[in-house]
Every structure is written in C-alpha cells, then in structure tokens.
Coordinates of C-alpha atoms and ligand atoms in Angstrom, one line a residue:
X102 CA 0.1 0.0 -0.1
X103 CA 1.3 3.7 -0.9
X104 CA 0.7 6.4 1.7
X105 CA 0.6 10.2 0.3
X106 CA -0.2 13.3 2.4
X107 CA -2.1 16.6 1.1
X108 CA -0.3 18.9 3.0
X109 CA -2.8 21.3 4.6
X110 CA -1.7 22.2 7.8
X111 CA -4.1 21.1 10.3
X112 CA -6.3 19.9 7.6
X113 CA -3.9 17.3 5.9
X114 CA -5.1 14.2 5.1
X115 CA -3.5 10.9 3.6
X116 CA -4.6 9.1 0.4
X117 CA -4.3 5.4 0.6
X118 CA -3.4 3.6 -3.0
X119 CA -3.0 -0.2 -3.2
X120 CA -5.0 -3.7 -3.7
X121 CA -7.5 -5.0 -1.0
X122 CA -7.2 -2.4 1.2
X123 CA -8.8 -2.5 4.5
X124 CA -11.2 0.4 3.9
X125 CA -12.6 -0.1 7.3
X126 CA -9.3 0.4 9.3
X127 CA -8.0 3.0 7.3
X128 CA -11.5 5.2 7.5
X129 CA -11.3 4.6 11.4
X130 CA -7.6 5.6 11.8
X131 CA -8.9 8.9 10.0
X132 CA -12.0 9.4 12.0
X133 CA -11.5 7.9 15.5
X134 CA -14.5 9.3 17.3
X135 CA -16.8 8.7 14.4
X136 CA -20.1 6.4 15.5
X137 CA -22.6 6.7 12.5
X138 CA -22.0 7.1 9.0
X139 CA -23.8 7.6 5.8
X140 CA -22.1 6.0 2.7
X141 CA -23.2 7.6 -0.5
X142 CA -22.8 5.6 -4.1
X143 CA -25.1 5.2 -6.8
X144 CA -27.3 2.3 -8.1
X145 CA -24.2 0.7 -10.3
X146 CA -21.6 0.6 -7.7
X147 CA -23.2 -0.3 -4.6
X148 CA -24.1 -3.8 -5.8
X149 CA -20.5 -4.2 -6.2
X150 CA -19.1 -2.6 -3.3
X151 CA -21.3 -1.4 -0.7
X152 CA -21.4 -4.6 1.3
X153 CA -18.0 -5.4 1.3
X154 CA -17.5 -1.8 2.1
X155 CA -20.4 -1.9 5.1
X156 CA -18.8 -5.2 6.6
X157 CA -15.4 -3.2 6.8
X158 CA -16.9 -0.5 8.4
X159 CA -18.7 -2.4 10.8
X160 CA -15.7 -4.2 12.3
X161 CA -14.2 -1.3 13.2
X162 CA -17.6 -0.1 15.3
X163 CA -19.3 2.1 12.5
X164 CA -23.0 2.5 12.6
X165 CA -23.6 2.6 8.6
X166 CA -26.1 3.7 6.9
X167 CA -26.8 3.9 3.0
X168 CA -28.2 6.5 0.6
X169 CA -28.0 5.1 -3.1
X170 CA -28.4 7.8 -5.6
X171 CA -29.1 7.6 -9.8
X172 CA -26.5 6.9 -11.9
X173 CA -25.3 9.6 -14.3
X174 CA -23.6 13.2 -14.7
X175 CA -27.4 14.3 -15.5
X176 CA -28.4 13.5 -11.6
X177 CA -25.3 15.4 -10.2
X178 CA -27.9 18.2 -9.7
X179 CA -29.9 19.5 -6.7
X180 CA -32.4 16.5 -6.1
X181 CA -29.4 14.4 -5.4
X182 CA -28.3 16.8 -3.4
X183 CA -31.3 17.0 -1.3
X184 CA -31.7 13.1 -1.2
X185 CA -28.5 12.8 0.4
X186 CA -29.8 15.6 3.1
X187 CA -32.6 13.5 3.5
X188 CA -31.1 10.5 3.8
X189 CA -28.6 12.3 6.4
X190 CA -31.7 13.6 8.7
X191 CA -33.5 10.2 8.5
X192 CA -30.4 8.5 9.6
X193 CA -30.1 11.0 12.6
X194 CA -26.9 12.0 11.5
X195 CA -25.3 14.4 13.8
X196 CA -22.3 16.7 13.3
X197 CA -20.0 14.1 14.9
X198 CA -21.1 11.6 12.3
X199 CA -19.3 11.6 8.3
X200 CA -20.5 11.0 5.3
X201 CA -18.6 8.6 2.9
X202 CA -18.3 8.8 -1.2
X203 CA -18.2 5.5 -2.6
X204 CA -18.0 6.0 -6.5
X205 CA -16.5 7.7 -9.3
X206 CA -16.7 11.8 -9.6
X207 CA -20.2 12.3 -9.4
X208 CA -21.1 10.6 -6.3
X209 CA -17.9 12.2 -4.4
X210 CA -18.5 15.9 -6.0
X211 CA -22.4 15.7 -4.7
X212 CA -21.4 13.9 -1.2
X213 CA -18.6 16.6 -0.5
X214 CA -20.9 19.3 -1.4
X215 CA -23.7 17.8 1.0
X216 CA -21.0 17.0 3.7
X217 CA -20.0 20.6 3.6
X218 CA -23.1 22.0 3.8
X219 CA -25.1 19.5 6.5
X220 CA -25.2 21.4 9.3
X221 CA -22.4 23.3 8.4
X222 CA -20.1 20.7 7.5
X223 CA -19.4 17.6 9.1
X224 CA -16.2 15.0 8.1
X225 CA -16.4 13.0 4.9
X226 CA -14.1 10.2 3.3
X227 CA -13.6 9.8 -0.4
X228 CA -13.7 5.8 -1.4
X229 CA -13.1 6.4 -5.4
X230 CA -14.1 3.6 -7.9
X231 CA -13.4 5.2 -11.1
X232 CA -9.7 5.7 -12.6
X233 CA -10.7 9.3 -13.1
X234 CA -12.1 9.8 -9.2
X235 CA -8.5 8.5 -7.9
X236 CA -6.2 10.7 -9.8
X237 CA -8.3 13.7 -10.0
X238 CA -11.8 14.1 -8.2
X239 CA -11.0 12.6 -4.6
X240 CA -8.3 14.3 -3.8
X241 CA -8.0 18.4 -3.6
X242 CA -11.3 19.3 -2.3
X243 CA -13.3 20.5 -5.0
X244 CA -17.1 20.1 -4.5
X245 CA -20.0 20.7 -6.6
X246 CA -23.3 19.9 -8.3
X247 CA -24.5 21.2 -12.0
X248 CA -26.8 24.0 -12.6
X249 CA -29.0 23.8 -15.8
X250 CA -26.9 26.8 -16.9
X251 CA -23.8 25.3 -16.0
X252 CA -21.5 22.7 -14.8
X253 CA -20.2 22.4 -11.4
X254 CA -21.7 25.8 -11.2
X255 CA -22.4 25.2 -7.1
X256 CA -19.8 23.9 -5.0
X257 CA -17.6 24.5 -2.1
X258 CA -13.6 24.0 -1.1
X259 CA -14.4 21.2 1.5
X260 CA -11.2 19.0 2.1
X261 CA -12.2 15.0 3.0
X262 CA -10.4 13.4 5.9
X263 CA -8.6 10.5 3.7
X264 CA -8.8 8.8 0.3
X265 CA -8.7 5.0 -0.1
X266 CA -8.1 4.0 -3.4
X267 CA -8.4 0.3 -3.9
X268 CA -7.3 -0.2 -7.4
X269 CA -8.9 -3.6 -7.4
X270 CA -12.0 -1.6 -7.9
X271 CA -11.3 -0.5 -11.6
X272 CA -11.7 -4.3 -12.7
X273 CA -15.3 -3.8 -12.8
X274 CA -14.9 -0.1 -14.6
X275 CA -16.0 -0.2 -18.2
X276 CA -13.1 0.4 -20.6
X277 CA -14.6 3.6 -21.7
X278 CA -14.4 4.9 -18.2
X279 CA -10.6 3.7 -17.9
X280 CA -10.4 5.6 -21.2
X281 CA -11.6 8.7 -19.5
X282 CA -9.7 8.6 -16.6
X283 CA -6.4 8.3 -18.8
X284 CA -7.3 11.6 -20.4
X285 CA -6.8 13.1 -16.8
X286 CA -3.7 11.1 -16.2
X287 CA -2.1 12.4 -19.6
X288 CA -2.9 15.7 -18.3
X289 CA -0.7 15.4 -15.5
X290 CA 2.5 14.6 -18.0
X291 CA 1.3 17.5 -20.1
X292 CA 0.7 20.0 -17.4
X293 CA 3.7 19.3 -14.7
X294 CA 6.1 15.7 -15.8
X295 CA 7.8 15.5 -19.1
X296 CA 9.1 12.2 -17.9
X297 CA 5.7 10.8 -16.7
X298 CA 4.5 12.1 -20.4
X299 CA 7.2 10.0 -21.5
X300 CA 6.5 6.8 -19.1
X301 CA 2.9 7.2 -20.2
X302 CA 3.8 6.8 -24.1
X303 CA 6.7 4.2 -24.0
X304 CA 3.2 2.2 -22.5
X305 CA 0.4 3.4 -25.0
X306 CA -0.3 0.3 -26.2
X307 CA -1.1 -1.2 -22.8
X308 CA -2.6 1.7 -20.9
X309 CA -6.0 0.4 -21.1
X310 CA -5.3 -2.8 -19.8
X311 CA -2.2 -2.0 -17.1
X312 CA -0.9 -4.6 -14.8
X313 CA -2.0 -3.5 -11.0
X314 CA 2.0 -2.3 -10.5
X315 CA 1.5 0.2 -13.5
X316 CA -1.8 1.2 -12.4
X317 CA -0.6 1.5 -8.9
X318 CA 2.4 3.6 -9.8
X319 CA 0.2 5.8 -12.3
X320 CA -2.4 6.5 -9.6
X321 CA 0.6 7.4 -7.0
X322 CA 2.3 10.0 -9.6
X323 CA -1.0 11.3 -10.6
X324 CA -2.2 12.3 -6.6
X325 CA 1.5 12.9 -5.8
X326 CA 1.4 16.1 -8.0
X327 CA -2.2 17.1 -7.3
X328 CA -1.2 16.8 -3.9
X329 CA 1.7 19.1 -4.2
X330 CA -0.7 21.5 -6.5
X331 CA -3.2 21.9 -4.0
X332 CA -0.8 21.8 -1.1
X333 CA 0.2 24.9 -2.9
X334 CA -2.5 26.5 -3.7
X335 CA -6.0 25.0 -2.2
X336 CA -8.8 27.7 -3.8
X337 CA -7.1 28.0 -7.0
X338 CA -5.7 32.0 -6.7
X339 CA -2.9 30.4 -9.1
X340 CA -1.0 27.1 -9.8
X341 CA -4.0 24.7 -9.3
X342 CA -5.6 26.5 -12.5
X343 CA -3.2 24.2 -14.4
X344 CA -5.1 21.3 -13.5
X345 CA -7.8 22.6 -15.8
X346 CA -5.7 22.2 -19.2
X347 CA -8.2 21.3 -21.6
X348 CA -11.4 21.7 -19.3
X349 CA -12.5 25.6 -20.6
X350 CA -12.8 24.0 -24.1
X351 CA -14.0 20.4 -22.7
X352 CA -16.8 22.1 -20.7
X353 CA -17.8 23.9 -24.0
X354 CA -18.1 20.6 -25.6
X355 CA -20.2 18.9 -22.7
X356 CA -22.5 21.9 -22.6
X357 CA -23.0 22.1 -26.5
X358 CA -23.3 18.4 -26.8
X359 CA -25.5 17.7 -23.9
X360 CA -24.1 16.5 -20.5
X361 CA -23.5 13.1 -20.8
X362 CA -23.0 13.0 -24.6
X363 CA -19.2 12.7 -24.1
X364 CA -17.8 11.7 -20.8
X365 CA -15.8 14.6 -19.0
X366 CA -12.8 12.7 -19.4
X367 CA -13.5 12.5 -23.4
X368 CA -14.4 16.2 -23.4
X369 CA -11.2 17.4 -22.0
X370 CA -9.1 15.1 -24.3
X371 CA -10.2 17.0 -27.1
X372 CA -10.1 20.1 -25.2
X373 CA -6.4 18.9 -24.4
X374 CA -5.9 18.9 -28.3
X375 CA -6.7 22.4 -28.7
X376 CA -4.8 23.8 -26.1
X377 CA -1.9 21.9 -27.7
X378 CA -2.5 23.0 -31.1
X379 CA -2.9 26.5 -30.0
X380 CA 0.3 26.4 -28.2
X381 CA 1.7 24.9 -31.8
X382 CA 0.6 28.4 -33.0
X383 CA 2.6 30.2 -30.3
X384 CA 5.7 28.3 -30.6
X385 CA 5.2 26.3 -26.8
X386 CA 5.2 23.0 -28.4
X387 CA 6.5 21.3 -31.7
X388 CA 4.7 19.5 -34.1
X389 CA 6.2 16.2 -32.9
X390 CA 5.0 16.9 -29.4
X391 CA 1.4 17.7 -30.5
X392 CA 1.5 14.6 -32.7
X393 CA 2.7 12.7 -29.3
X394 CA -0.2 14.0 -27.8
X395 CA -2.7 13.2 -30.1
X396 CA -1.3 9.5 -30.4
X397 CA -1.2 8.7 -26.8
X398 CA -4.7 9.9 -26.3
X399 CA -5.9 8.0 -29.8
X400 CA -4.2 4.6 -28.0
X401 CA -6.1 5.2 -25.3
X402 CA -9.5 5.0 -27.8
X403 CA -10.1 8.8 -26.6
X404 CA -11.6 11.4 -29.2
X405 CA -9.5 14.2 -30.4
X406 CA -11.6 15.9 -33.1
X407 CA -13.8 18.6 -32.0
X408 CA -17.4 17.3 -32.5
X409 CA -18.7 18.0 -36.0
X410 CA -20.7 21.1 -36.3
X411 CA -19.6 22.7 -33.5
X412 CA -18.3 26.3 -34.3
X413 CA -16.3 28.7 -33.0
X414 CA -19.4 30.7 -31.7
X415 CA -20.4 27.8 -29.8
X416 CA -17.1 27.3 -28.2
X417 CA -16.8 31.2 -27.3
X418 CA -20.7 31.5 -25.9
X419 CA -19.8 28.5 -23.6
X420 CA -16.6 29.5 -22.4
X421 CA -18.0 32.9 -21.3
X422 CA -19.7 30.9 -18.4
X423 CA -16.5 29.4 -17.7
X424 CA -15.8 29.9 -13.9
X425 CA -12.0 31.3 -15.3
X426 CA -13.6 34.1 -16.9
X427 CA -11.8 37.2 -15.4
X428 CA -13.0 41.1 -16.8
X429 CA -15.0 39.8 -19.6
X430 CA -12.1 37.7 -20.8
X431 CA -11.7 34.1 -21.0
X432 CA -8.7 32.8 -19.1
X433 CA -7.0 29.8 -20.9
X434 CA -4.4 27.0 -19.4
X435 CA -1.9 26.4 -22.2
X436 CA 1.4 24.8 -22.6
X437 CA 4.3 27.1 -22.2
X438 CA 6.7 23.9 -23.0
X439 CA 5.8 19.8 -22.5
X440 CA 5.7 19.2 -18.5
X441 CA 4.7 23.3 -17.8
X442 CA 1.5 25.1 -18.2
X443 CA 0.0 28.5 -16.9
X444 CA -3.0 30.9 -17.5
X445 CA -2.9 33.1 -20.1
X446 CA -5.7 35.6 -21.5
X447 CA -6.5 35.1 -24.8
X448 CA -9.2 37.7 -26.7
X449 CA -12.3 36.3 -28.4
X450 CA -11.2 37.4 -31.7
X451 CA -7.8 35.6 -31.7
X452 CA -9.3 32.7 -30.1
X453 CA -12.1 32.8 -32.6
X454 CA -9.9 33.0 -35.5
X455 CA -7.7 30.1 -34.7
X456 CA -10.7 27.8 -33.4
X457 CA -12.2 28.5 -37.6
X458 CA -8.7 27.8 -39.1
X459 CA -7.5 24.8 -37.2
X460 CA -10.5 23.1 -35.2
X461 CA -13.9 23.6 -36.2
X462 CA -15.0 21.9 -39.3
X463 CA -18.4 20.8 -40.6
Ligands
LIG716 P1 -18.7 9.1 -13.0 O1 -19.0 9.1 -11.3 O2 -20.0 9.4 -13.3 O3 -18.3 7.2 -12.8 C1 -18.5 6.7 -14.4 C2 -19.5 5.9 -14.3 O4 -18.7 4.3 -13.8 C3 -20.8 5.6 -13.6 O5 -21.8 5.1 -14.2 C4 -20.4 4.7 -12.4 O6 -21.5 4.3 -11.5 C5 -19.7 3.8 -12.4 N1 -18.6 3.3 -11.8 C6 -18.2 3.9 -11.0 N2 -17.0 3.1 -10.6 C7 -17.1 1.8 -10.7 C8 -16.6 0.6 -10.6 N3 -15.8 0.3 -10.4 N4 -17.1 -0.6 -11.2 C9 -18.1 -0.2 -12.5 N5 -18.5 0.7 -12.8 C10 -18.3 2.2 -11.9 O7 -17.6 9.5 -13.6 P2 -16.3 9.8 -13.1 O8 -15.4 9.9 -14.5 O9 -15.7 9.1 -12.3 O10 -16.4 11.8 -12.6 C11 -16.6 12.3 -13.6 C12 -17.3 13.6 -12.7 O11 -16.3 13.9 -11.5 C13 -17.7 15.0 -13.2 O12 -19.1 15.3 -12.8 C14 -16.3 16.0 -13.1 O13 -17.1 17.4 -13.2 C15 -16.2 15.7 -11.8 N6 -14.8 15.8 -11.5 C16 -14.8 16.7 -10.4 C17 -13.1 17.0 -10.2 C18 -13.4 17.8 -8.6 O14 -11.8 17.7 -8.6 N7 -13.8 17.4 -7.8 C19 -12.3 16.4 -10.9 C20 -12.7 16.1 -12.0 C21 -13.9 15.7 -12.5
LIG717 N1 -9.7 19.2 -11.4 C1 -9.3 20.2 -10.9 C2 -8.7 20.6 -9.7 O1 -9.2 19.6 -8.7 O2 -8.7 22.1 -9.4

C-alpha cells in the first residue's frame, strides 16, 4: 500500500493507494471518534462494493447507513444533493457523524458538497472507484453539483479526511470509463511532468489494460502531483488552475452536446488537443509533441476531434460561462512547453480565428 499526504497544515490528510485495502481500518484511523456514517453511492456501484465496505466499517464499530443515488452526470443536481441530506436526517446523522463517498467523481462531488453544507459541515471520506476519481476528483476538495445553466456552478472547497483508492475496484470499470480516466492521467504529464508523459507513451499500447503495478504507480504519480499543487494553492488563486488544462474547451463541448454525450474525460481529451494545437501556433510546443499527445490519446481510445458542426461561436459562447472568466476575458490554461503550463488571457477575436482555422470543421 502507498500512502501520500495532502499537506494543508491542520487539515492535512492521507491518500491510500493499493490492492485489497482494509478500508474500515484506514477510515477508522482518520475518524477515530465517529460512530455513525452515511455511505453515499449509486445504483451501479452499490451492488458491487457497498456490502464489503459496510462489513469492513462495521468491524471497526461504525454504525452504517446508505444513500443510493441514480447513476449519471445528469443526476449531479440539486435533487440528488437533497436526497443525501434527507438520508442524513433520516439516519439521525449529527455533527459528529461522517459521510463517505463510494463511487466516481459524480458521487464524490455530490457527497462532498452535501458534507460541506450539512449542519454547517461534517467530516467526509472519499472511496473512489473510477480511475478519474482516483487520480483527480477525490483529491483536493473541490465539491459541486451542476446547474441547468452550467456545470459545477454550485459547490465548495471542502477537504476529505482521507482518500482510500483501492485499485481492485477498477476491474469492473467499463473500458470507456478507464479511457476517460486516462485523459486526466495524460493531463498530468503535459502540465507538470514531461518524464511521466514519456513513461505513458512507452506504455501507450497497454494503458487501457495495465498491470496492477503500473496502475498503482500511475495513480500514485498523479496523486503526488495533485497533492503538491493543492498543498500550494488550495483555492485556485494561481497554480491550481493548471489542473484545468483542456477543461475550458471540454466544458464547452459538454454543454454544447448535452451533458453525458461525451464523458468528462473524453471532452477533456479533445480540449487538451485544442490547447496543444494553440500552443503550437505560439511556438510553445513542436509539431512532434502535439502529434505525440494526439497519438497517446488515440491509443487510449479517446476522441481528439472537435464535435462535427460545433463552430467557434458555440465554443466562445459556452466558454464565457467558465469560472475562469476575468473582466470579460476567457482565461485559458495552455502549455508553455511539454511538462509545464500556465494561464493566458486570449481575446475572443484571436481564439475565434484560431478555432475557425484549426479546429472547427463541418
Ligand atoms: P462517474 O462518477 O459518472 O462514474 C463513471 C461511471 O462508472 C458511472 O456510471 C459509475 O456508476 C460507474 N462506476 C464507477 N465505479 C465503477 C466501478 N468500479 N465498476 C463499474 N462501474 C463503475 O464519472 P467519473 O469519470 O468518475 O467522474 C466525473 C465527474 O467528476 C464529473 O462530474 C466531473 O465534473 C467530476 N470531476 C470533479 C473533479 C474535482 O476536483 N472535484 C475533478 C475532475 C472531475
Ligand atoms: N480537477 C481540477 C482541480 O481539482 O482543481
């Protein structure tokens, strides 16, 4: 088992990564005084993993209640959040109880938001079961639900007490979801670690079916980078924005095509290609580097082309709803070189021209 720490002074917390983890024991260590917990999961994940988590928690003396949400990004909304709060009240959860998120990023984001607001905030723990949640959403304390007018528009920064990433759970994850997680994995190479990008390229033919050793080492490296970034800039006043490479374009694609048409990771994959091609026009990346990014994404069965018929106006319209808009300007995360990114303001005229010439077809 690997143990990393997100260093946030008195709110620091461990991330455990490994196979066949004793979740109950690790969660007991993080929540020594808690008696009652509400496990939030969904109708797909609960039949697979709730029983074993519940038994492991009960062995540690926890009294366990469960709240099972509907499955899907389209349920990441206020009704599901209310369902969690109702379940917490019905379970008699008090301020010294805790919520546990057993699932992917959708369950994790809703549960974190519910925990941060229930009785002004109670403890919570992330038990991620998707690759994307293990390498990204379970770490760092961003919580959210969607609004009809925008993704993740309602949320908080609220850190978990620990993260328990058991890579055994990934055995049941559909291949398309593994691929979506790999998009975020590749992101870490582009934004922070050129050597990690090369490590992924060397294994690109087998990344969709990695050995447990490779998977553990991938999850560990991503969590190390995320923990470093979050420890330095918890609330995204600067550095943390680099974690959003490809997300501004990706969110526009998700909104234009309807949430759920593209998985989050798939939209981010296309968004990263757009960001890298823009970087090419600025001389920040070479043609070979952009080709390497596209080949790696394709090898992971990820899309790299902008949705047919999505024009530059559609991108710009959605990108103006982004949380990174400053003084009316969209702020983009763009590579400065392979393994390093930062934010840039780009005018609508310039971005519109680039998109028309280089990205939008049909
Ligand atoms: P998800 O939570 O929808 O899970 C993907 C699918 O896999 C779902 O159908 C789920 O039921 C199923 N599933 C989960 N674990 C499984 C398992 N072990 N076996 C079989 N099926 C399983 O999607 P996701 O990709 O995990 O997360 C995407 C969400 O995360 C988006 O809402 C995104 O906005 C959010 N996100 C948040 C952050 C953050 O920092 N908070 C970062 C990145 C993404
Ligand atoms: N996924 C982006 C962040 O956590 O900041």
